Amino acid sequence: MTTSANEVVRVLARTTSDPGAHARSKGRLFGPFLAPALVLYVAILVLPTLATVALSFTDWSGAGDRPRFNGVDNYRALLKSFPDGAFAHSFVNTLIYVVVGGLGTFLLAFLFAMVLRDMRGSKTIRAILFFPNIVAPLALGMFFGFVFKAPDGLANNMLALIGLDWVKFLSADVVTWVAMSGIVWASAGFYITIIMSAIDRVPAYLYEDAAIAGATAWQKFRNITLPLTWDVVGIAGVLWTISAVKIFELVWVLAGPGSYSPPVGSWTLGVMVFDRTFGGRGTPQYGVACAVAVVMIVLVLLFVVLLRRLMRRDSVQF
Amino acid sequence: MTIETTPADGYQHGAAAATTSVVTSRRPSGRTSTAKPRPAPGTEGFSLVRLVGMGVIWIFTAFNCFILYWLLVSSLKTPREIFGSPFGLPHDLFAVGRPLRNWATAWLTSGFGTAFLNTVFVVAVSCVLLVAIGAPAAYALSRLAGARLGGALTTFFVVGLGVPFQTLIIPLFVAMSSMGMVDSLLGLVVVYVALSLPFTVFLLTGFFVSLPDEIEEAAAIDGLGPARTFLTVMLPLARGGVITCVTLNAIGLWNETLLSIVLLRDDSQFTMARALFTFYQTMQYNSDYGALLAGVAIVVLPMFVLYLFLARRIIEGLTLGSGK
């Protein structure tokens, strides 16, 4: 692979630039410089991913067992779990995290970015808002566990201060929404930073022209700010999707006891893969876990393609 | 009120569906401000919606500061105090003369001391290897290859960003156990380096592309070979990018949980996140919440200190990485 790549470069170097010794030695360097990274990447990321895809078509209960090809049985079983099985809950919850959580995060990020733009001390505030992003999701999950503990956690203490009754925040039917608000709060700073940098690049004269033409502030946002930051919003959307699809440890510790899986109603796809592999409830089902993992990848792919299509249509050069 | 602030207000007006009166009343001042010099930030005219927005931001900011305070203070409290007086200062443990009891429990009995050293080792070695392997690769992709081949291979690497780690755990676990690499910190390092390559290549190719061609040509004219040009000229010029890249990877690896759970079984080899995960599981038998919070603080504080020093760089790096 690398030797042929090497040759291509050598040919390119010969035809495009002057065929001097320098260009040739540059080409010779390409292989050694790239090879270690390429080998590691293929061996530890690409091949295992392909192996997972292959294993998703097998029946395999893990150590001591051999994978047996069973066609699309695993996928059929996943489909059959609708409307109320483990996979159905995991799939729907993951979609909720990606879509509703994404909308919430981006709404918050846009609002904050625009108000923060000309606020005193905005650099400091931005740094403080960014802070939760450097905390381990596991630690965040434990922290939320304290905050939303019933009946004597911090949130319920605050409710008591204003004279309200305590709420069971961490029961299986509401914990998804609690976890989601936590994640939105924690990741807002990241997207504020990215979106602010995009808004800062929009030239001010566009707003001046719009003002002279009598545009309302909403029109300015809709017709100037949004189209001109669309590219970056698209990239940020891809990043959000990638991080939201793999949500695992935060839900694991927030919704459950930690040593075994939380109630099925709170599962995400990430939780389900882990449960079917190491969860400790019954025998492991590696084949099923692989099928769920493939669904995760497909979900990422789907959203990325969708977002890119949206982006391309509205992208504006300036 | 300058023109620049209006879109922010407008968005909120739009959301609040109360646009017309406020916006029309401001339009004349929008025109005149082109003639006036722009006032200093934060001193523009008064607007209710803007005020509400700023209020929300201040509440958010204050809340973030409060949780850090709460975490530190609670790690010095008894469980009764943590839930009984969540806002107050610690008292009970100070009264019995053992203010650091929770921290000592977490560090010594629960193995966070060993885990801390293990994590520092894993993160440090991973970051060094990552630069040693990732920087030349990024350089090769952005400057040594033709645009077509370089671009295609860069995309091949960057696609890896979209692969959730859950997809890898079964093949990795099976392969590593058959090679006897489970419970090996070096095995974990190799996996971490490989899985951090997509982001590293993504960020560093961006930096190398932005360097002007003339520098490389000048080095060539001065008689430097390509390898030395990379080491003594280009890499130092991309130093900012390398530091940002190391910082972001270090934070990510320090906090990495899933793979450390899968690949580390023996508690003498635990990393911090792994140790915290196990420590949390024992909570259902002994409710030592103070020690748990001390454990959380031990995981969070080193990153917080790093962040204090490098916040600007981290934010800059993100801005650049998503720039175009």
XYZ file of C-alpha atoms in Angstrom:
642
model
C 0.000 0.000 0.000
C 2.591 2.508 1.060
C 5.088 1.541 -1.627
C 2.547 2.061 -4.372
C 1.540 5.338 -2.759
C 5.182 6.206 -2.735
C 5.445 5.589 -6.444
C 2.400 7.652 -7.237
C 3.942 10.541 -5.370
C 7.209 10.098 -7.183
C 5.446 10.178 -10.509
C 3.433 13.208 -9.463
C 6.539 14.966 -8.220
C 8.280 14.286 -11.529
C 5.464 15.547 -13.690
C 4.146 18.510 -11.743
C 7.160 20.263 -10.271
C 10.733 20.403 -11.433
C 12.168 16.898 -11.424
C 15.016 17.788 -9.118
C 16.626 15.718 -6.451
C 14.745 17.595 -3.757
C 11.309 16.616 -4.977
C 12.419 13.010 -5.288
C 13.742 12.860 -1.755
C 10.508 14.446 -0.559
C 8.661 11.599 -2.232
C 10.944 9.054 -0.628
C 10.059 10.464 2.790
C 6.328 10.051 2.258
C 6.274 6.302 2.963
C 8.296 6.238 6.197
C 6.473 9.305 7.538
C 3.007 7.894 6.915
C 3.528 4.161 7.446
C 3.500 3.912 11.288
C 0.302 5.936 11.579
C -1.371 4.087 8.743
C -0.462 0.656 10.131
C -1.698 1.501 13.639
C -4.863 3.094 12.337
C -5.742 0.200 10.072
C -4.866 -2.477 12.646
C -6.657 -0.967 15.621
C -9.497 1.056 14.147
C -10.312 -0.077 10.620
C -9.930 -3.848 10.955
C -11.843 -4.162 14.258
C -14.658 -2.094 12.739
C -14.846 -4.489 9.789
C -14.648 -7.443 12.196
C -17.605 -6.032 14.126
C -19.613 -5.738 10.935
C -18.793 -9.361 10.076
C -19.547 -10.583 13.606
C -22.924 -8.864 13.563
C -24.061 -11.636 11.182
C -23.149 -14.383 13.645
C -24.512 -16.012 16.743
C -21.790 -15.777 19.377
C -22.075 -15.748 23.133
C -18.506 -14.731 23.835
C -15.549 -16.506 25.409
C -15.657 -20.320 25.121
C -18.050 -20.147 22.194
C -17.395 -19.948 18.451
C -19.175 -17.471 16.206
C -21.687 -19.208 13.900
C -23.022 -17.456 10.838
C -26.740 -16.783 11.203
C -27.460 -14.241 8.475
C -29.526 -11.240 9.481
C -31.088 -12.958 12.503
C -29.554 -10.482 14.933
C -30.952 -7.528 13.005
C -34.327 -9.232 12.728
C -34.329 -9.738 16.498
C -33.478 -6.065 16.999
C -36.387 -5.027 14.778
C -38.717 -7.385 16.656
C -37.917 -5.616 19.918
C -40.117 -2.690 18.842
C -42.123 -1.159 20.378
C -41.078 -1.992 23.918
C -37.924 -4.129 23.941
C -34.394 -3.229 24.981
C -33.258 -2.205 21.513
C -36.374 -0.124 20.883
C -35.719 1.891 24.051
C -32.014 2.234 23.273
C -32.668 3.355 19.714
C -35.381 5.871 20.556
C -33.418 7.285 23.491
C -30.312 7.696 21.325
C -32.387 9.514 18.707
C -33.750 11.760 21.476
C -30.217 12.584 22.612
C -29.071 13.333 19.072
C -32.075 15.322 17.817
C -33.700 16.974 20.833
C -30.410 17.387 22.670
C -28.832 18.758 19.499
C -31.594 21.301 18.934
C -31.388 22.385 22.579
C -27.622 22.703 22.506
C -27.540 24.687 19.280
C -30.386 26.988 20.306
C -28.576 27.705 23.553
C -25.239 28.095 21.792
C -26.644 30.588 19.254
C -28.422 32.656 21.906
C -25.350 32.758 24.107
C -22.929 33.380 21.270
C -24.880 36.393 20.078
C -25.390 37.976 23.474
C -21.822 37.193 24.538
C -20.365 38.835 21.451
C -20.246 42.311 22.900
C -20.524 41.653 26.571
C -17.901 42.701 29.075
C -15.592 39.875 30.162
C -16.886 37.586 27.449
C -13.544 35.747 27.213
C -13.643 34.816 30.889
C -17.298 33.825 30.727
C -16.634 31.711 27.675
C -13.811 29.925 29.483
C -16.071 29.247 32.480
C -18.904 27.988 30.267
C -16.445 25.703 28.484
C -15.191 24.177 31.726
C -17.630 21.194 31.991
C -16.234 19.899 28.679
C -12.941 18.958 30.297
C -14.630 16.946 33.053
C -14.918 13.181 32.498
C -18.504 12.248 31.507
C -18.249 9.594 34.203
C -17.554 12.248 36.843
C -20.348 14.430 35.416
C -22.743 11.493 35.708
C -21.791 10.934 39.341
C -22.110 14.642 40.029
C -25.610 14.727 38.516
C -26.384 11.675 40.620
C -25.727 13.793 43.706
C -27.577 16.802 42.371
C -30.735 14.913 41.429
C -30.748 12.362 44.252
C -34.177 11.890 45.785
C -35.274 13.059 48.251
C -32.268 14.944 49.615
C -30.076 15.865 46.598
C -29.099 19.394 45.687
C -31.960 19.931 43.214
C -34.536 18.731 45.709
C -32.925 20.917 48.362
C -33.453 23.879 46.053
C -37.064 22.872 45.449
C -37.502 22.734 49.223
C -36.061 26.258 49.534
C -38.861 27.626 47.361
C -41.415 25.464 49.148
C -41.982 22.677 46.589
C -42.214 18.938 47.098
C -39.316 16.687 46.106
C -39.288 14.965 42.728
C -37.962 11.534 41.779
C -35.625 12.819 39.053
C -33.783 9.572 38.430
C -36.674 7.162 37.827
C -36.372 5.333 34.504
C -39.017 7.360 32.674
C -37.567 10.817 33.358
C -33.860 10.087 33.691
C -33.324 10.410 29.925
C -34.526 13.989 30.054
C -32.505 14.757 33.171
C -29.380 13.278 31.581
C -30.086 15.195 28.395
C -30.402 18.563 30.130
C -27.171 17.750 31.918
C -25.414 16.965 28.661
C -26.825 20.075 26.983
C -25.613 22.196 29.894
C -22.179 20.577 29.803
C -21.631 20.754 26.058
C -23.111 24.217 25.455
C -19.733 25.853 26.108
C -18.060 23.823 23.378
C -20.580 24.839 20.719
C -20.740 28.450 21.941
C -17.000 28.617 21.296
C -17.254 27.199 17.801
C -20.295 29.243 16.764
C -18.872 32.469 18.226
C -15.776 32.060 16.106
C -18.000 31.740 13.034
C -20.141 34.775 13.887
C -17.004 36.835 14.484
C -16.016 36.306 10.855
C -19.242 37.743 9.421
C -18.340 41.189 8.047
C -20.074 44.035 9.901
C -20.960 45.964 6.719
C -23.525 43.330 5.792
C -25.513 44.224 8.883
C -25.121 47.929 8.108
C -26.485 47.450 4.581
C -29.360 45.398 5.926
C -30.154 48.080 8.471
C -30.245 50.753 5.773
C -32.558 48.561 3.711
C -34.819 48.396 6.748
C -34.429 44.745 7.667
C -35.825 43.639 10.990
C -33.430 42.033 13.406
C -35.017 38.624 12.791
C -34.522 39.057 9.045
C -30.879 39.895 9.658
C -30.431 36.745 11.650
C -32.304 34.620 9.141
C -30.692 36.107 6.026
C -27.186 37.061 7.150
C -26.041 35.339 10.315
C -27.465 31.908 9.692
C -26.424 31.439 6.029
C -22.925 32.791 6.673
C -22.286 30.542 9.643
C -23.988 27.542 8.063
C -20.736 25.726 7.210
C -19.511 25.844 10.767
C -22.935 24.925 12.133
C -22.811 21.904 9.846
C -19.413 20.797 11.170
C -20.561 21.427 14.732
C -23.648 19.341 13.974
C -21.473 16.453 12.803
C -19.379 16.689 15.976
C -22.524 16.745 18.095
C -23.921 13.670 16.341
C -20.705 11.728 16.832
C -20.549 12.520 20.532
C -24.289 12.036 21.154
C -24.523 8.615 19.486
C -21.909 7.143 21.831
C -23.295 8.480 25.119
C -22.677 5.702 27.595
C -20.983 6.196 30.936
C -23.023 9.211 32.005
C -26.288 7.300 31.569
C -24.780 4.159 33.067
C -23.945 5.774 36.420
C -26.814 8.266 36.500
C -29.626 5.791 35.783
C -28.245 2.660 37.414
C -26.339 1.363 40.403
C -23.070 1.160 38.456
C -22.276 -2.523 38.919
C -24.976 -3.779 36.572
C -27.078 -2.198 33.841
C -29.622 0.523 34.561
C -33.346 -0.122 33.836
C -33.979 -0.802 30.148
C -36.145 2.313 29.759
C -33.103 4.550 30.153
C -30.766 2.697 27.774
C -28.871 4.170 24.857
C -27.266 2.157 22.067
C -23.917 2.564 23.811
C -25.334 1.164 27.038
C -26.869 -1.766 25.173
C -23.582 -2.735 23.490
C -21.869 -2.726 26.866
C -24.689 -4.661 28.532
C -24.677 -7.395 25.884
C -20.892 -7.660 26.172
C -19.967 -7.206 29.846
C -23.206 -6.176 31.521
C -23.528 -9.150 33.826
C -27.213 -9.768 33.116
C -27.362 -13.317 31.744
C -24.878 -14.699 29.205
C -23.109 -12.232 26.921
C -24.392 -11.989 23.342
C -21.453 -10.740 21.299
C -23.289 -11.179 17.992
C -26.183 -8.977 19.124
C -23.791 -6.425 20.626
C -21.978 -6.182 17.289
C -25.268 -5.667 15.448
C -26.152 -2.811 17.825
C -22.683 -1.322 17.301
C -23.243 -1.442 13.543
C -26.525 0.414 14.048
C -24.531 3.106 15.881
C -22.168 3.546 12.937
C -25.042 3.604 10.466
C -26.762 6.252 12.574
C -23.633 8.431 12.559
C -23.287 7.975 8.792
C -26.936 8.797 8.190
C -26.831 12.013 10.199
C -23.530 13.101 8.665
C -24.885 12.618 5.129
C -28.084 14.447 6.086
C -26.189 17.353 7.622
C -23.805 17.622 4.680
C -26.706 17.769 2.269
C -28.312 20.546 4.303
C -25.000 22.393 4.435
C -24.209 22.216 0.755
C -27.495 23.747 -0.294
C -27.198 26.840 1.831
C -23.475 27.428 1.904
C -22.479 30.976 0.928
C -19.020 32.257 0.074
C -18.003 35.640 1.477
C -26.911 50.605 20.169
C -24.609 49.641 17.352
C -25.715 47.594 14.410
C -23.625 44.650 15.406
C -25.724 43.934 18.453
C -29.070 43.918 16.683
C -29.056 40.382 15.290
C -28.646 39.029 18.782
C -31.639 40.964 19.978
C -33.549 40.172 16.872
C -33.184 36.479 17.333
C -34.636 36.709 20.779
C -37.396 39.039 19.640
C -38.243 36.565 16.969
C -38.325 33.782 19.467
C -40.444 35.865 21.805
C -42.695 36.951 18.925
C -42.613 40.541 20.137
C -40.494 42.127 17.439
C -42.140 45.100 15.813
C -42.247 47.855 18.381
C -38.749 47.427 19.770
C -37.082 47.006 16.408
C -38.788 49.899 14.641
C -37.995 52.226 17.498
C -34.326 51.382 17.201
C -33.946 51.660 13.472
C -33.049 55.384 13.340
C -30.186 54.916 15.785
C -28.936 52.077 13.598
C -28.537 54.540 10.747
C -26.758 57.224 12.682
C -24.256 54.853 14.219
C -22.447 54.490 10.888
C -21.318 58.084 11.339
C -20.404 57.739 14.995
C -17.390 55.758 16.169
C -18.393 52.463 17.662
C -18.813 52.638 21.445
C -16.859 50.315 23.683
C -18.281 46.823 24.076
C -20.871 46.512 26.758
C -21.763 50.188 26.845
C -24.419 50.195 24.140
C -28.012 51.158 24.660
C -30.467 49.454 26.911
C -32.632 46.577 25.756
C -34.850 44.401 27.882
C -34.331 41.236 25.859
C -30.591 41.709 25.869
C -30.724 42.190 29.591
C -32.612 38.918 30.002
C -30.039 37.149 27.811
C -27.212 38.530 29.896
C -29.041 37.510 33.051
C -29.316 33.936 31.827
C -25.617 33.887 30.945
C -24.680 35.191 34.364
C -26.846 32.559 36.052
C -25.187 29.858 33.928
C -21.723 31.176 34.737
C -22.460 31.461 38.429
C -23.845 27.932 38.425
C -20.654 26.573 36.846
C -18.559 28.306 39.500
C -20.889 27.055 42.222
C -20.583 23.393 41.262
C -16.810 23.597 41.461
C -17.155 25.105 44.937
C -19.727 22.456 45.873
C -17.493 19.630 44.678
C -14.451 20.846 46.620
C -16.360 21.682 49.789
C -18.409 18.480 49.748
C -15.279 16.367 49.402
C -14.392 17.605 52.904
C -17.766 16.735 54.431
C -19.471 13.749 55.997
C -22.385 12.228 54.030
C -24.821 13.686 56.566
C -23.470 17.166 55.879
C -23.357 16.727 52.093
C -27.096 16.185 51.951
C -28.097 18.026 55.126
C -26.342 21.338 54.492
C -25.282 21.319 50.845
C -24.473 25.046 50.771
C -22.605 25.339 54.067
C -18.918 25.026 54.810
C -17.587 21.670 56.076
C -17.636 21.272 59.834
C -17.846 17.725 61.199
C -14.548 16.341 59.910
C -12.718 19.493 60.997
C -14.304 19.147 64.441
C -12.823 15.677 64.907
C -9.447 16.880 63.611
C -9.375 14.840 60.364
C -10.294 17.369 57.673
C -8.662 15.345 54.878
C -10.237 12.010 55.870
C -12.155 11.597 52.574
C -9.135 12.407 50.455
C -6.957 9.988 52.408
C -9.569 7.238 52.026
C -9.864 7.823 48.287
C -6.118 8.119 47.702
C -4.927 5.232 49.886
C -7.667 2.658 50.489
C -9.427 3.037 47.173
C -6.288 3.019 45.098
C -6.542 6.438 43.494
C -2.859 6.979 44.292
C -1.758 4.083 42.061
C -4.404 4.965 39.502
C -3.123 8.539 39.384
C 0.408 7.371 38.566
C -0.906 4.859 36.013
C -2.969 7.549 34.300
C -0.094 10.020 34.191
C 2.064 7.290 32.635
C -0.561 6.242 30.069
C -1.474 9.786 29.062
C 2.142 11.007 28.881
C 3.452 8.076 26.836
C 0.401 8.174 24.558
C 0.844 11.878 23.866
C 4.572 11.550 23.124
C 3.948 8.635 20.748
C 1.025 10.434 19.199
C 3.181 13.413 18.248
C 6.027 11.143 17.117
C 3.691 9.201 14.819
C 0.902 11.650 14.050
C 2.934 14.758 13.213
C 5.073 13.118 10.478
C 1.940 11.486 9.077
C 0.079 14.795 8.979
C 3.129 16.412 7.380
C 3.360 13.660 4.768
C -0.340 13.953 3.950
C -0.393 17.728 3.683
C 3.027 18.520 2.196
C 4.750 15.482 0.771
C 1.873 13.976 -1.211
C 0.036 15.305 -4.219
C -3.248 17.024 -3.455
C -5.340 14.094 -4.693
C -3.601 11.289 -2.826
C -3.010 13.414 0.284
C -6.622 14.519 0.348
C -7.979 11.017 -0.089
C -5.764 9.553 2.622
C -6.559 12.431 4.990
C -10.257 11.721 4.502
C -9.557 8.043 5.161
C -8.077 9.007 8.542
C -10.682 11.616 9.446
C -13.573 9.221 8.800
C -12.294 7.395 11.879
C -13.581 10.318 13.986
C -17.085 9.044 13.357
C -16.489 5.527 14.665
C -17.872 5.132 18.204
C -15.519 3.182 20.490
C -18.359 0.764 21.229
C -17.881 -0.580 17.724
C -14.346 -1.676 18.532
C -14.590 -3.163 21.991
C -15.451 -6.766 21.097
C -12.771 -7.395 18.432
C -10.214 -5.424 20.457
C -11.016 -7.261 23.678
C -10.871 -10.679 21.990
C -7.665 -9.898 20.091
C -5.934 -8.339 23.085
C -6.849 -11.191 25.425
C -5.547 -13.774 22.963
C -2.267 -11.829 22.814
C -2.173 -11.502 26.589
C -2.349 -7.705 26.337
C -5.335 -7.247 28.630
C -4.307 -5.536 31.862
C -1.245 -4.132 30.160
C -0.848 -0.372 30.360
C 1.339 -0.432 27.258
C -1.392 -2.292 25.392
C -3.799 0.448 26.419
C -1.295 3.063 25.229
C -1.094 1.471 21.775
C -4.895 1.446 21.500
C -5.153 5.045 22.720
C -2.534 6.248 20.231
C -4.257 4.515 17.320
C -7.696 5.823 18.253
C -6.435 9.377 18.737
C -4.857 9.469 15.277
C -7.975 10.613 13.365
C -8.328 13.764 15.455
C -4.578 14.390 15.495
C -4.261 14.047 11.723
C -7.347 16.232 11.254
C -5.964 19.034 13.432
C -2.304 18.903 12.353
C -2.878 18.674 8.588
C -4.861 21.891 9.048
C -1.844 23.511 10.695
C 0.702 22.264 8.165
C -1.419 23.337 5.195
C -1.633 26.860 6.601
C 2.183 27.259 6.602
C 3.440 29.147 3.524
C 5.284 27.186 0.797
C 8.067 29.774 0.671
C 9.487 28.659 4.004
C 9.930 25.123 2.772
C 11.487 26.354 -0.476
C 13.855 28.633 1.398
C 14.969 25.712 3.558
C 15.552 23.625 0.425
C 17.610 26.382 -1.187
C 19.665 26.600 1.997
C 20.486 22.936 1.469
C 18.269 21.274 4.047
C 16.908 17.829 3.181
C 13.160 17.247 3.552
C 13.530 15.297 6.803
C 15.542 18.056 8.438
C 13.233 20.680 7.010
C 10.399 18.940 8.818
C 12.239 18.543 12.115
C 14.027 21.879 12.381
C 11.765 24.244 10.444
C 8.207 23.050 9.886
C 7.537 21.236 13.159
C 8.702 24.172 15.313
C 6.505 26.473 13.199
C 3.492 24.265 13.864
C 4.311 24.233 17.588
C 1.069 25.966 18.502
C -0.918 23.292 16.739
C 1.073 20.502 18.340
C 0.548 21.919 21.838
C -3.191 22.335 21.250
C -3.377 18.839 19.845
C -1.518 17.332 22.799
C -3.687 19.218 25.273
C -6.977 18.146 23.728
C -5.824 14.542 23.399
C -4.500 14.517 26.962
C -7.873 15.691 28.289
C -9.730 13.128 26.210
C -7.481 10.246 27.249
C -7.402 11.293 30.904
C -11.204 11.035 30.935
C -11.503 7.945 28.724
C -13.661 5.354 30.464
C -15.115 2.722 28.128
C -11.880 1.201 26.828
C -10.232 1.282 30.229
C -13.187 -0.675 31.634
C -12.927 -3.207 28.825
C -9.149 -3.607 28.733
C -8.186 -3.276 32.412
C -9.393 -5.892 34.893
C -6.721 -5.893 37.598
C -7.001 -2.957 39.984
C -3.237 -2.456 40.210
C -3.381 -1.424 36.539
C -6.433 0.856 36.817
C -6.484 4.326 35.374
C -8.370 7.081 37.208
C -11.636 6.841 35.297
C -11.492 3.055 35.654
C -10.866 3.309 39.402
C -13.684 5.811 39.807
C -16.035 3.452 37.967
C -15.228 0.590 40.356
C -15.302 2.883 43.377
C -18.790 4.015 42.387
C -19.954 0.398 42.269
C -18.936 -0.171 45.891
C -21.091 2.821 46.882
C -24.195 0.649 47.048
C -22.645 -1.343 49.909
C -20.928 1.444 51.859
C -22.355 4.896 51.329
C -19.073 6.772 51.667
C -20.206 9.701 49.539
C -17.525 12.033 50.882
C -14.754 9.739 49.683
C -16.513 9.300 46.331
C -16.581 13.070 45.850
C -12.914 13.245 46.834
C -12.313 10.646 44.099
C -14.247 12.746 41.595
C -12.199 15.772 42.658
C -8.953 13.836 42.163
C -10.051 13.046 38.590
C -11.308 16.559 37.815
C -8.735 18.818 39.498
C -5.632 17.961 37.423
C -7.600 18.725 34.258
C -8.886 21.913 35.873
C -5.342 23.095 36.608
C -4.258 22.220 33.056
C -7.284 24.111 31.801
C -6.420 27.224 33.855
C -3.094 27.422 32.060
C -4.164 26.358 28.604
C -7.781 27.516 28.224
C -6.827 30.052 25.570
C -4.984 27.456 23.522
C -7.746 24.880 23.789
C -10.354 27.360 22.623
C -8.082 28.621 19.852
C -7.443 25.078 18.682
C -11.130 24.302 18.458
C -11.773 27.500 16.571
C -9.054 26.683 14.095
C -10.005 23.044 13.724
C -13.576 23.877 12.789
C -12.663 27.077 10.966
C -13.060 26.129 7.344
